[in-house]
Short mmCIF file of C-alpha atoms in Angstrom, two decimals:
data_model
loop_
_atom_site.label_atom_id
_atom_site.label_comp_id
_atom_site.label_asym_id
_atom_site.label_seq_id
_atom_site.Cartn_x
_atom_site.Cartn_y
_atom_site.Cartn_z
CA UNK A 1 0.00 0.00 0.00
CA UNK A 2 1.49 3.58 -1.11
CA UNK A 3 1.29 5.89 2.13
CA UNK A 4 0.31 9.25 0.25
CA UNK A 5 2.23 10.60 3.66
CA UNK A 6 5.93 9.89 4.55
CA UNK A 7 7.22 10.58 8.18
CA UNK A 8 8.80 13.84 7.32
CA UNK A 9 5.78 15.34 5.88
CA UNK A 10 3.58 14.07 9.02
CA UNK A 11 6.27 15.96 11.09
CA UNK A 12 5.53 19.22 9.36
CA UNK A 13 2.26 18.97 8.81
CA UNK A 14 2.17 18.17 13.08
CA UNK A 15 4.52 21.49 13.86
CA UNK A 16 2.18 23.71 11.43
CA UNK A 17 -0.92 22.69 13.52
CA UNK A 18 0.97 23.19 17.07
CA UNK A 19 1.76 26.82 15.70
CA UNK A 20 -1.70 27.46 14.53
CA UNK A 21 -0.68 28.13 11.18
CA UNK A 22 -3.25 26.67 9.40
CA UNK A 23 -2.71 27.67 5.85
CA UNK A 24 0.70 25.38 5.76
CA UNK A 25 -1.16 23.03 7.39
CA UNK A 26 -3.93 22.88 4.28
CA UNK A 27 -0.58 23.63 2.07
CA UNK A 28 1.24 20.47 3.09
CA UNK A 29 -1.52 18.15 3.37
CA UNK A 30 -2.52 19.12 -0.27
CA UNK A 31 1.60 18.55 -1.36
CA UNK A 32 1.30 14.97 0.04
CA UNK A 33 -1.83 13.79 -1.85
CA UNK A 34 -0.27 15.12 -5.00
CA UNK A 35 3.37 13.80 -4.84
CA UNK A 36 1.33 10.59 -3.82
CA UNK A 37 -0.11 10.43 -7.60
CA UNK A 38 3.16 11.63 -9.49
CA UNK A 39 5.17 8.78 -8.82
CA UNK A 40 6.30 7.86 -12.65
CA UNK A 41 5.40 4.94 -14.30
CA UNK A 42 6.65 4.72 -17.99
CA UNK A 43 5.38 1.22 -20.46
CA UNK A 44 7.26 0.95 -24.21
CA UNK A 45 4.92 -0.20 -26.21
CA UNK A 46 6.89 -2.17 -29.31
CA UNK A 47 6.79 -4.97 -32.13
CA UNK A 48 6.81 -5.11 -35.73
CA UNK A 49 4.95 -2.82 -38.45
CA UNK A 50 1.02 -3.39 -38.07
CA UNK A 51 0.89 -5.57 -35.15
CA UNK A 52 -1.65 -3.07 -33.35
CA UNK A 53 0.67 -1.19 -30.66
CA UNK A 54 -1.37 1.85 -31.28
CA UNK A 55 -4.93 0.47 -30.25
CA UNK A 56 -3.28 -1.24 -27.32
CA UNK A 57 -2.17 2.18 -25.85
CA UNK A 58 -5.56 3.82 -26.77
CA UNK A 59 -6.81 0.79 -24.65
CA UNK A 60 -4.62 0.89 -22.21
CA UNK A 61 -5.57 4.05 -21.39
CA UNK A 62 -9.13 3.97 -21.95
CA UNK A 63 -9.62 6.27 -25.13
CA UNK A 64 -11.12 5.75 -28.42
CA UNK A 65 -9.17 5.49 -31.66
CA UNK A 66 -10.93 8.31 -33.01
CA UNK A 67 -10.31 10.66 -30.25
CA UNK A 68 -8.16 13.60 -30.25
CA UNK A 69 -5.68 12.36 -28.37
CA UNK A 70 -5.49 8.85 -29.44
CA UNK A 71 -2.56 7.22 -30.80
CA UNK A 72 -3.32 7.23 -34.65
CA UNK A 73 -4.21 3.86 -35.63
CA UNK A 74 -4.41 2.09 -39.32
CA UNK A 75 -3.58 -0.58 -41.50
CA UNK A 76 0.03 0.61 -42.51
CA UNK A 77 2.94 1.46 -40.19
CA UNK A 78 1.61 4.41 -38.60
CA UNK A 79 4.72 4.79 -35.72
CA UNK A 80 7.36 6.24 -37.16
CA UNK A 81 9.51 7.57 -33.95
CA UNK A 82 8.77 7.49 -30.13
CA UNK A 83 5.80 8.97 -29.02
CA UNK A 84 4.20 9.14 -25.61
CA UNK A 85 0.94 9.21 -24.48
CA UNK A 86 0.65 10.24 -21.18
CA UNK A 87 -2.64 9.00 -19.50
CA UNK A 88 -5.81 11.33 -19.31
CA UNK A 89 -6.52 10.57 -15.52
CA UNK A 90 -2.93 10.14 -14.41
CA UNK A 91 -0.36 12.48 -16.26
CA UNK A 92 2.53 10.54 -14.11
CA UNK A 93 1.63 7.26 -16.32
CA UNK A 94 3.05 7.11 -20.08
CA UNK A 95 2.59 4.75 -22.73
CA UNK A 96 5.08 5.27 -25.40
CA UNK A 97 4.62 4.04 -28.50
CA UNK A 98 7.77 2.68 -30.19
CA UNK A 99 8.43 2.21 -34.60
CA UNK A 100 7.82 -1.08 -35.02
CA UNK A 101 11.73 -2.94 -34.97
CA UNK A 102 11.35 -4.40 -38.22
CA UNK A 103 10.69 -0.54 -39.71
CA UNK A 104 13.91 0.36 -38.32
CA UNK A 105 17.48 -0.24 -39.61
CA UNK A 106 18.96 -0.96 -36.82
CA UNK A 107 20.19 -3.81 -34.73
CA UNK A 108 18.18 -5.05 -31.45
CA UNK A 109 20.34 -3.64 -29.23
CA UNK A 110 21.24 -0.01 -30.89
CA UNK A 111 17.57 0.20 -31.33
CA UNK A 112 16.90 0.00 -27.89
CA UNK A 113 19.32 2.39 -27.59
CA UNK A 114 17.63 4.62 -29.86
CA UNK A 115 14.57 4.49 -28.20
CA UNK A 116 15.73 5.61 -24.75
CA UNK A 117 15.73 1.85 -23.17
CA UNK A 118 16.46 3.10 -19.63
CA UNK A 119 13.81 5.31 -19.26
CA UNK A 120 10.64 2.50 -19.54
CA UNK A 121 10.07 0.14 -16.75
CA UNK A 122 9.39 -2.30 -18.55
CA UNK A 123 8.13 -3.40 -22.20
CA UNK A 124 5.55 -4.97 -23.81
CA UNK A 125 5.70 -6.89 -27.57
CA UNK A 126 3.27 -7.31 -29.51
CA UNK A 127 2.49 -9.25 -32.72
CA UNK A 128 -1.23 -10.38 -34.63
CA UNK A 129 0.33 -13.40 -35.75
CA UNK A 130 3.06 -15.45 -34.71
CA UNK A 131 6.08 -13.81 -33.13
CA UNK A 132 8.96 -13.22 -35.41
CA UNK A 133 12.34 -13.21 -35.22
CA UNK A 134 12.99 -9.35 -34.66
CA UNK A 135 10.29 -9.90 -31.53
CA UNK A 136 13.36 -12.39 -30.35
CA UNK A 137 16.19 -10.44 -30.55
CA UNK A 138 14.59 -7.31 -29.07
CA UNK A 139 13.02 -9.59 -25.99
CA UNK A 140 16.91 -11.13 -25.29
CA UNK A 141 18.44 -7.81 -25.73
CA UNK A 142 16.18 -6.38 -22.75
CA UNK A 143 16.66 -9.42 -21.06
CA UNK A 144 20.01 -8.78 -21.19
CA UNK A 145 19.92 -5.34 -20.10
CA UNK A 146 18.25 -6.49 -17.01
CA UNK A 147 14.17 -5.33 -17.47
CA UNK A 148 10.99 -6.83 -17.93
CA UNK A 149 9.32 -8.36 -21.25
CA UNK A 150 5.78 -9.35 -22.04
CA UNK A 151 4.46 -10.90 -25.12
CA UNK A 152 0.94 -9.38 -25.96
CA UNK A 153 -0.79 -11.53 -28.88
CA UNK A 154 -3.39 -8.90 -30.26
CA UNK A 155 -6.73 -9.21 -32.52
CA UNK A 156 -7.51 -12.64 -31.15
CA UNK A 157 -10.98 -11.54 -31.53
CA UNK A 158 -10.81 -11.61 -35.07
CA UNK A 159 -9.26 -14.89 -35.14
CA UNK A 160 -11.86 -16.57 -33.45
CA UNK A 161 -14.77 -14.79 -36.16
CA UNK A 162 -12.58 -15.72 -38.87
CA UNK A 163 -12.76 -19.64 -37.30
CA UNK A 164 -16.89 -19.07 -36.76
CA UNK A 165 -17.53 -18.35 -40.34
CA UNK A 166 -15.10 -21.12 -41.59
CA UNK A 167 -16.76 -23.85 -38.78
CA UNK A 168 -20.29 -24.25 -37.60
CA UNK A 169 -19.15 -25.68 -34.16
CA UNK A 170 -16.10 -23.74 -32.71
CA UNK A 171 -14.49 -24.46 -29.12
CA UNK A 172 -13.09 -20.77 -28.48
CA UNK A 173 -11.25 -22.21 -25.28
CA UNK A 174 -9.68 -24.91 -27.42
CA UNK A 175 -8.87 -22.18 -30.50
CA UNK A 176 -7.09 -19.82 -27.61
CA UNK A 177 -5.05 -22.50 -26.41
CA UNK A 178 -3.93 -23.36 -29.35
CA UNK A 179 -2.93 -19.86 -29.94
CA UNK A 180 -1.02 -19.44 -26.91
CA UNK A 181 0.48 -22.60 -27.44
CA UNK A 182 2.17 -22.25 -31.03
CA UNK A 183 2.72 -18.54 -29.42
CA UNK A 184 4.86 -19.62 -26.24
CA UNK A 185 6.40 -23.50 -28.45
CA UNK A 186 7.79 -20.55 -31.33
CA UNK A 187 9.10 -18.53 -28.85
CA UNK A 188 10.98 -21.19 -26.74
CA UNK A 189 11.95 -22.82 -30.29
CA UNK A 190 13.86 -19.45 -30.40
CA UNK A 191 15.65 -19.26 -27.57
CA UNK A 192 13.34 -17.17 -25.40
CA UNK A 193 13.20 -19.03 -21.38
CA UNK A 194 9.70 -19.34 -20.23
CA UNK A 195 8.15 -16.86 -22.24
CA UNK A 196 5.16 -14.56 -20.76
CA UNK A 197 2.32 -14.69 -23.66
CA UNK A 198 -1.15 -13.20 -23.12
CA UNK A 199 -4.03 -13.03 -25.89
CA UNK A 200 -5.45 -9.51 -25.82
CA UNK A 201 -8.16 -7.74 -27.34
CA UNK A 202 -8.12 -4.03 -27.96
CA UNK A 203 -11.57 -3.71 -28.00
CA UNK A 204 -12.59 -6.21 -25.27
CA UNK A 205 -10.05 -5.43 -22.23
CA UNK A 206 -11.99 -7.68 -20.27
CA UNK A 207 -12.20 -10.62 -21.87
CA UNK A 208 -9.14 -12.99 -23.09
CA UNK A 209 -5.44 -12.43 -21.15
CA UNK A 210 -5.39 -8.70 -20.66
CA UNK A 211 -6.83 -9.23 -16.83
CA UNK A 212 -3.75 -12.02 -16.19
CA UNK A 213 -1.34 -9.65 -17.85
CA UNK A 214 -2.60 -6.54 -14.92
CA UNK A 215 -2.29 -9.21 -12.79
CA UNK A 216 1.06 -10.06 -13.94
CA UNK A 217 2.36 -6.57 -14.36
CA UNK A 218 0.57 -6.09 -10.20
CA UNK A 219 2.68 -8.81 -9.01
CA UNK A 220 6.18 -8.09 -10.93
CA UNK A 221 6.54 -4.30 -10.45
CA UNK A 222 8.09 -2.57 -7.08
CA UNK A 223 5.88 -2.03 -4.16
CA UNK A 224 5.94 1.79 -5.05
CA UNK A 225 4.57 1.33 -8.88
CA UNK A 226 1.93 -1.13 -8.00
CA UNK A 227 -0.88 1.30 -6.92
CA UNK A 228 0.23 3.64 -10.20
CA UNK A 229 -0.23 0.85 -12.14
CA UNK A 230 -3.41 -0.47 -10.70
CA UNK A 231 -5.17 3.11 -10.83
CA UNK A 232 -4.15 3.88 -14.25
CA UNK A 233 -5.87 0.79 -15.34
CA UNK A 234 -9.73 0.96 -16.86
CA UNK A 235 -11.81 -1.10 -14.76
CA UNK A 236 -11.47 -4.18 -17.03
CA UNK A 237 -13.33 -6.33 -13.87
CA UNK A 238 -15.26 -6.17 -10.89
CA UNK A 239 -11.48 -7.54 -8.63
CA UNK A 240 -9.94 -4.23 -10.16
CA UNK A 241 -12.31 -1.81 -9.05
CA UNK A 242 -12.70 -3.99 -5.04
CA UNK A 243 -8.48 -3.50 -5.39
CA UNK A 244 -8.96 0.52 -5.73
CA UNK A 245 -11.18 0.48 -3.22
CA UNK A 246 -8.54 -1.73 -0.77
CA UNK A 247 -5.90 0.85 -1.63
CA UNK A 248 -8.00 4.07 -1.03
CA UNK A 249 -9.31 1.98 2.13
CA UNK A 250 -6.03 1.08 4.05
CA UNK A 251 -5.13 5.07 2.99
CA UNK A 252 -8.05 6.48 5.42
CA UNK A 253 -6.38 5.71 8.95
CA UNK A 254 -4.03 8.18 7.68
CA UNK A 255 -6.54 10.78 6.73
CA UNK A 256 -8.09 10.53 10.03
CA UNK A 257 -4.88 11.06 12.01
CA UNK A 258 -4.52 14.30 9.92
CA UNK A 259 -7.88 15.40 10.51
CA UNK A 260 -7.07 14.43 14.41
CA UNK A 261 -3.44 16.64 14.50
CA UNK A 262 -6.00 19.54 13.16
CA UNK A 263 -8.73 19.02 15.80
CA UNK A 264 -6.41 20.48 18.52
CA UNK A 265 -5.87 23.95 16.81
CA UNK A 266 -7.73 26.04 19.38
CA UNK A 267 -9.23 28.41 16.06
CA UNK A 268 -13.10 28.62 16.19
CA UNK A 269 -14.32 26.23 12.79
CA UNK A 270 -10.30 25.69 11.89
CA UNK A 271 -11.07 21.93 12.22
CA UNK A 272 -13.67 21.50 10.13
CA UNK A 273 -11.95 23.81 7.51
CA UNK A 274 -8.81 21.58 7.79
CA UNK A 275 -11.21 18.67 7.58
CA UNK A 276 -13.58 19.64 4.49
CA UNK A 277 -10.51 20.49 2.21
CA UNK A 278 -9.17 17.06 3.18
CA UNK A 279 -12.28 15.47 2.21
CA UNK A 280 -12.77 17.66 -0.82
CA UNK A 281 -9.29 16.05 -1.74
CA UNK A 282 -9.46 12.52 -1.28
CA UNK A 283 -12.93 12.38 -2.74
CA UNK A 284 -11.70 14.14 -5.80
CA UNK A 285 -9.00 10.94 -5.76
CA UNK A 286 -11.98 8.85 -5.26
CA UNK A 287 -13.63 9.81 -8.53
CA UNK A 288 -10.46 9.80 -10.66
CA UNK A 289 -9.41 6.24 -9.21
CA UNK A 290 -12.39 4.47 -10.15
CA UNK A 291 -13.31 6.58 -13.47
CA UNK A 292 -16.12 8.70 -12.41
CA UNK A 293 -14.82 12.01 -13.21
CA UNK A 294 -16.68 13.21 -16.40
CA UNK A 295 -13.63 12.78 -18.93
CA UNK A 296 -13.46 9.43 -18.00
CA UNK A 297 -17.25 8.35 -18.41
CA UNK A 298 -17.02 10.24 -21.86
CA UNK A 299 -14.33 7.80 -22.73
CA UNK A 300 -15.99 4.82 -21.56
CA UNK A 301 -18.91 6.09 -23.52
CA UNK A 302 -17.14 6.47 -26.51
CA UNK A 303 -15.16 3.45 -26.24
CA UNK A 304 -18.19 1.31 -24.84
CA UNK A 305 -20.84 2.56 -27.33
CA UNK A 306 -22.76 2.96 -24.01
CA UNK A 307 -24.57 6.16 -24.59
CA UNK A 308 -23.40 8.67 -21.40
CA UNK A 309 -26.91 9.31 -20.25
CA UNK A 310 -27.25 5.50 -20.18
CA UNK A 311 -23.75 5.46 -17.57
CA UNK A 312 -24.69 8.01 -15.11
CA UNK A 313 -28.22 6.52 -15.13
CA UNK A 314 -27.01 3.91 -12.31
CA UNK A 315 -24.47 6.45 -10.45
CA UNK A 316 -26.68 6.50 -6.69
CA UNK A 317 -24.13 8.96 -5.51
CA UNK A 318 -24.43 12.45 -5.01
CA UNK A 319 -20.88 12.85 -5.29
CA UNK A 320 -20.56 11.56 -8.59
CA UNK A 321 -23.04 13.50 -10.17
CA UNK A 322 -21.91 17.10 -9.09
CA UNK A 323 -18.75 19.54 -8.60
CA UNK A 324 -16.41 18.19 -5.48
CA UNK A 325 -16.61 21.37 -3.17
CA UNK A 326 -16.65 22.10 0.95
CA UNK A 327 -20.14 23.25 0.52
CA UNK A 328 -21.09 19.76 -1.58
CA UNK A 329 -19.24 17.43 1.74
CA UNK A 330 -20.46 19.66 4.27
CA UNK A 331 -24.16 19.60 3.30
CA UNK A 332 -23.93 15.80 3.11
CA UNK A 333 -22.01 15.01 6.41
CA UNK A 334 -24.70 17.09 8.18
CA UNK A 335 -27.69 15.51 6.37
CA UNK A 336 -26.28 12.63 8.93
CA UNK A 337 -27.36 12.85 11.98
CA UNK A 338 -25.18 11.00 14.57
CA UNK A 339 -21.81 12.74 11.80
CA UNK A 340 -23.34 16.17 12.84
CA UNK A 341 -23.68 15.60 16.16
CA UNK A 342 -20.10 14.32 16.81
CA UNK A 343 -18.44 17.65 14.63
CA UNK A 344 -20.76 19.69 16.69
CA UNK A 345 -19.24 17.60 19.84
CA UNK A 346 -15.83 18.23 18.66
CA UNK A 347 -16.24 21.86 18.06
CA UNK A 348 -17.36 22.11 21.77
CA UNK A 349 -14.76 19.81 23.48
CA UNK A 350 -11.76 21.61 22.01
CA UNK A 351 -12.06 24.52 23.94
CA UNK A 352 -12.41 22.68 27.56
CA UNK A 353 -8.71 22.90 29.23
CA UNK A 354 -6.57 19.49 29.46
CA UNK A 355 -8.92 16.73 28.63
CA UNK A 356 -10.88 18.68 25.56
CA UNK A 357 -8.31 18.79 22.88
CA UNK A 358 -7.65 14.96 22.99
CA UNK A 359 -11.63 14.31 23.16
CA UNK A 360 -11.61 16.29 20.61
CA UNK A 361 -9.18 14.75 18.45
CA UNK A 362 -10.30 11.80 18.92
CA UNK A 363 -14.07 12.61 17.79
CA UNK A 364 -11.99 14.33 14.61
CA UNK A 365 -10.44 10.78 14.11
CA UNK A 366 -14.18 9.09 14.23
CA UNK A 367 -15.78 11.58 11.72
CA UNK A 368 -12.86 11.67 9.18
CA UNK A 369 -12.67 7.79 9.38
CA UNK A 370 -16.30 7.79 8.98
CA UNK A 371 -16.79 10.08 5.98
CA UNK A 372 -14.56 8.54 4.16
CA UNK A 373 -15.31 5.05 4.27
CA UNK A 374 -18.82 6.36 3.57
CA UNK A 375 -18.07 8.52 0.60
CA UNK A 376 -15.62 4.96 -0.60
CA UNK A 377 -18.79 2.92 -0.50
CA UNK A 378 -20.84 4.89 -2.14
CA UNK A 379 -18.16 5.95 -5.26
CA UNK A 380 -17.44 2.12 -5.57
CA UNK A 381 -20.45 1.13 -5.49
CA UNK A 382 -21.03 3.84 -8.69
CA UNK A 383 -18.34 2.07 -10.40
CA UNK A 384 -19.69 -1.23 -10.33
CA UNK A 385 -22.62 -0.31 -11.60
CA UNK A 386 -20.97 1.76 -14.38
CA UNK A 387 -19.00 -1.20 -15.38
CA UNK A 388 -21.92 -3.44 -15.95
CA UNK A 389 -24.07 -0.95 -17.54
CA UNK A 390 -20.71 -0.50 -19.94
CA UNK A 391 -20.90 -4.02 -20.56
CA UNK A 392 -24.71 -4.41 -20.99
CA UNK A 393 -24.92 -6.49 -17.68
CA UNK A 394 -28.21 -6.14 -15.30
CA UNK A 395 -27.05 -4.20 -12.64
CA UNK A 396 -29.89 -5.95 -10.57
CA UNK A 397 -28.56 -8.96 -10.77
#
């Protein structure tokens, strides 16, 4: 779990609340969540002319071919040098797209050269047919230069329509193994050690190998990248969008001990002011994490076919359905009873000498906990419901 708050910013986030200065307080607090989302995460994209790296960064990153700021996408080479394609929701995530090796005229390893190797952590290749032998020498030479390699198969969608019209009676599990099979048996045949294949679909994330290879990617990358990674990602399943919701749930402890630092300030309503921009904050992270912002149900619209009315039809929340503000969080943590009662209980306590400020933190701790596992429920409960409207599932059921 990423702590959006390291020890030294607790400490100075504790001193500017001793000396009443609430401004740094609000200042710091605000520095923390972002540096927590700008941690980099950079994925080369690569593999011969045609093979379809374009639409897997559009997927990837949840956009349309035909949006602006798609990677262009056609049926001749249409990479020609290193572009990147920083992701809509999370700038700090790049895909770059790499010219296909076989465009190039240059060896493996000056090629990765030329592409700025160091700078990706790692890569994925990808081919629509079988992988060739310029897929080989580029997966040994970074290998060799010590980073990761993944073998994405792409368009196995049309493969198994092209097998439907040509059979009556098709096994698609059988026809996938098979793929994969001759995939991983040409690959080994080459001289690539237990290579990682997975079938992907540009236009059906969910289905096929692209959950196993977020799984994959989860489970190989440093503790630091893993929560980059996992937010970046559309909600390809209903275990993606529980995982956000772990992350942003072991995260709230630390909001509430904030929240509690800021409940001894003895500053009529400088609580609740610290508290409300905090909450205006995370929720904002909220939204973004599990794609409720309105960019990202446009995209999901436009990439789903899902008309956007259709989308926010099943969104329950209030908070998904209006502007983030103090005014927005404040009218609903009061439309709670027992919530209003303990701010109003905190408000009172911290001006009782000794024993007040620590009630009074401790009430702040309650309420912040409180709000925000409430304001998690409800925003990941949204998502859920987005996703299987997206995907034409009953939501009732």
């Amino acid at each position: 779990m990423s702590n959006p708050v390291d020890e030294r910013s607790a400490g100075e986030i504790k001193a500017a609340l001793q000396s009443n200065n609430q401004a740094l307080a609000f200042a710091k607090i605000k520095e923390c969540l972002k540096k927590a989302n700008n941690t980099p995460l950079n994925i080369a994209v690569t593999g011969e002319s045609g093979s379809g790296k374009s639409s897997f960064v559009n997927g990837f990153r949840g956009v349309d071919d035909s949006e602006e700021n798609a990677a262009p996408t056609g049926c001749v080479e249409t990479t020609t040098q290193v572009t990147r394609y920083p992701h809509p929701s999370y700038p700090n995530v790049t895909l770059w797209d790499l010219p296909g090796i076989g465009t190039m005229k240059f060896p493996a390893s000056q090629y990765l050269t030329h592409v700025g190797f160091e700078k990706y952590d790692f890569f994925i290749i990808i081919s629509e047919t079988r992988f060739r032998e310029n897929d080989v020498l580029l997966a040994k030479e970074i290998g060799r230069m010590g980073k990761k390699f993944y073998f994405a198969r792409s368009k196995v969608d049309n493969d198994l329509q092209a097998m439907k019209r040509s059979k009556k009676n098709v096994n698609e599990k059988e026809i996938l193994d098979q793929i994969k099979r001759n995939c991983i048996q040409g690959l080994q045949n080459a001289g690539v050690a237990s290579p990682k294949v997975f079938l992907v679909s540009r236009f059906d994330l969910h289905l096929y190998d692209f959950p196993l290879l977020q799984q994959t990617l989860e489970e190989e990358l440093p503790q630091h990248k893993r929560d980059v990674l996992l937010f970046a990602m559309p909600n390809i399943s209903l275990e993606v969008i529980n995982k956000k919701k772990k992350v942003f749930q072991d995260q709230i402890s630390v909001y509430a001990l904030m929240s509690a630092g800021g409940a001894v300030v003895p500053i009529p309503g400088a609580s609740v002011g610290l508290d409300l921009t905090l909450y205006v904050s995370v929720t904002i992270q909220y939204m973004a994490g599990f794609g409720l912002d309105d960019g990202s149900l446009k995209r999901l619209s436009a990439s789903s076919g899902v008309p956007l009315a259709n989308l926010k039809s099943v969104i329950a929340s209030p908070l998904a359905l209006a502007k983030i503000t103090p005014a927005l969080i404040s009218k609903l943590l009061l439309a709670c009873t027992s919530t209003a009662a303990l701010l109003a209980a905190e408000e009172g306590f911290r001006f009782i000498p000794i024993i007040g400020t620590a009630v009074a933190a401790t009430l702040s701790y309650k309420v912040t906990e409180s709000a925000l596992q409430t304001f998690l429920d409800m925003l990941a409960g949204d998502a859920q419901r987005v996703f299987k409207k997206a995907l034409g599932v009953d939501s009732s059921v």
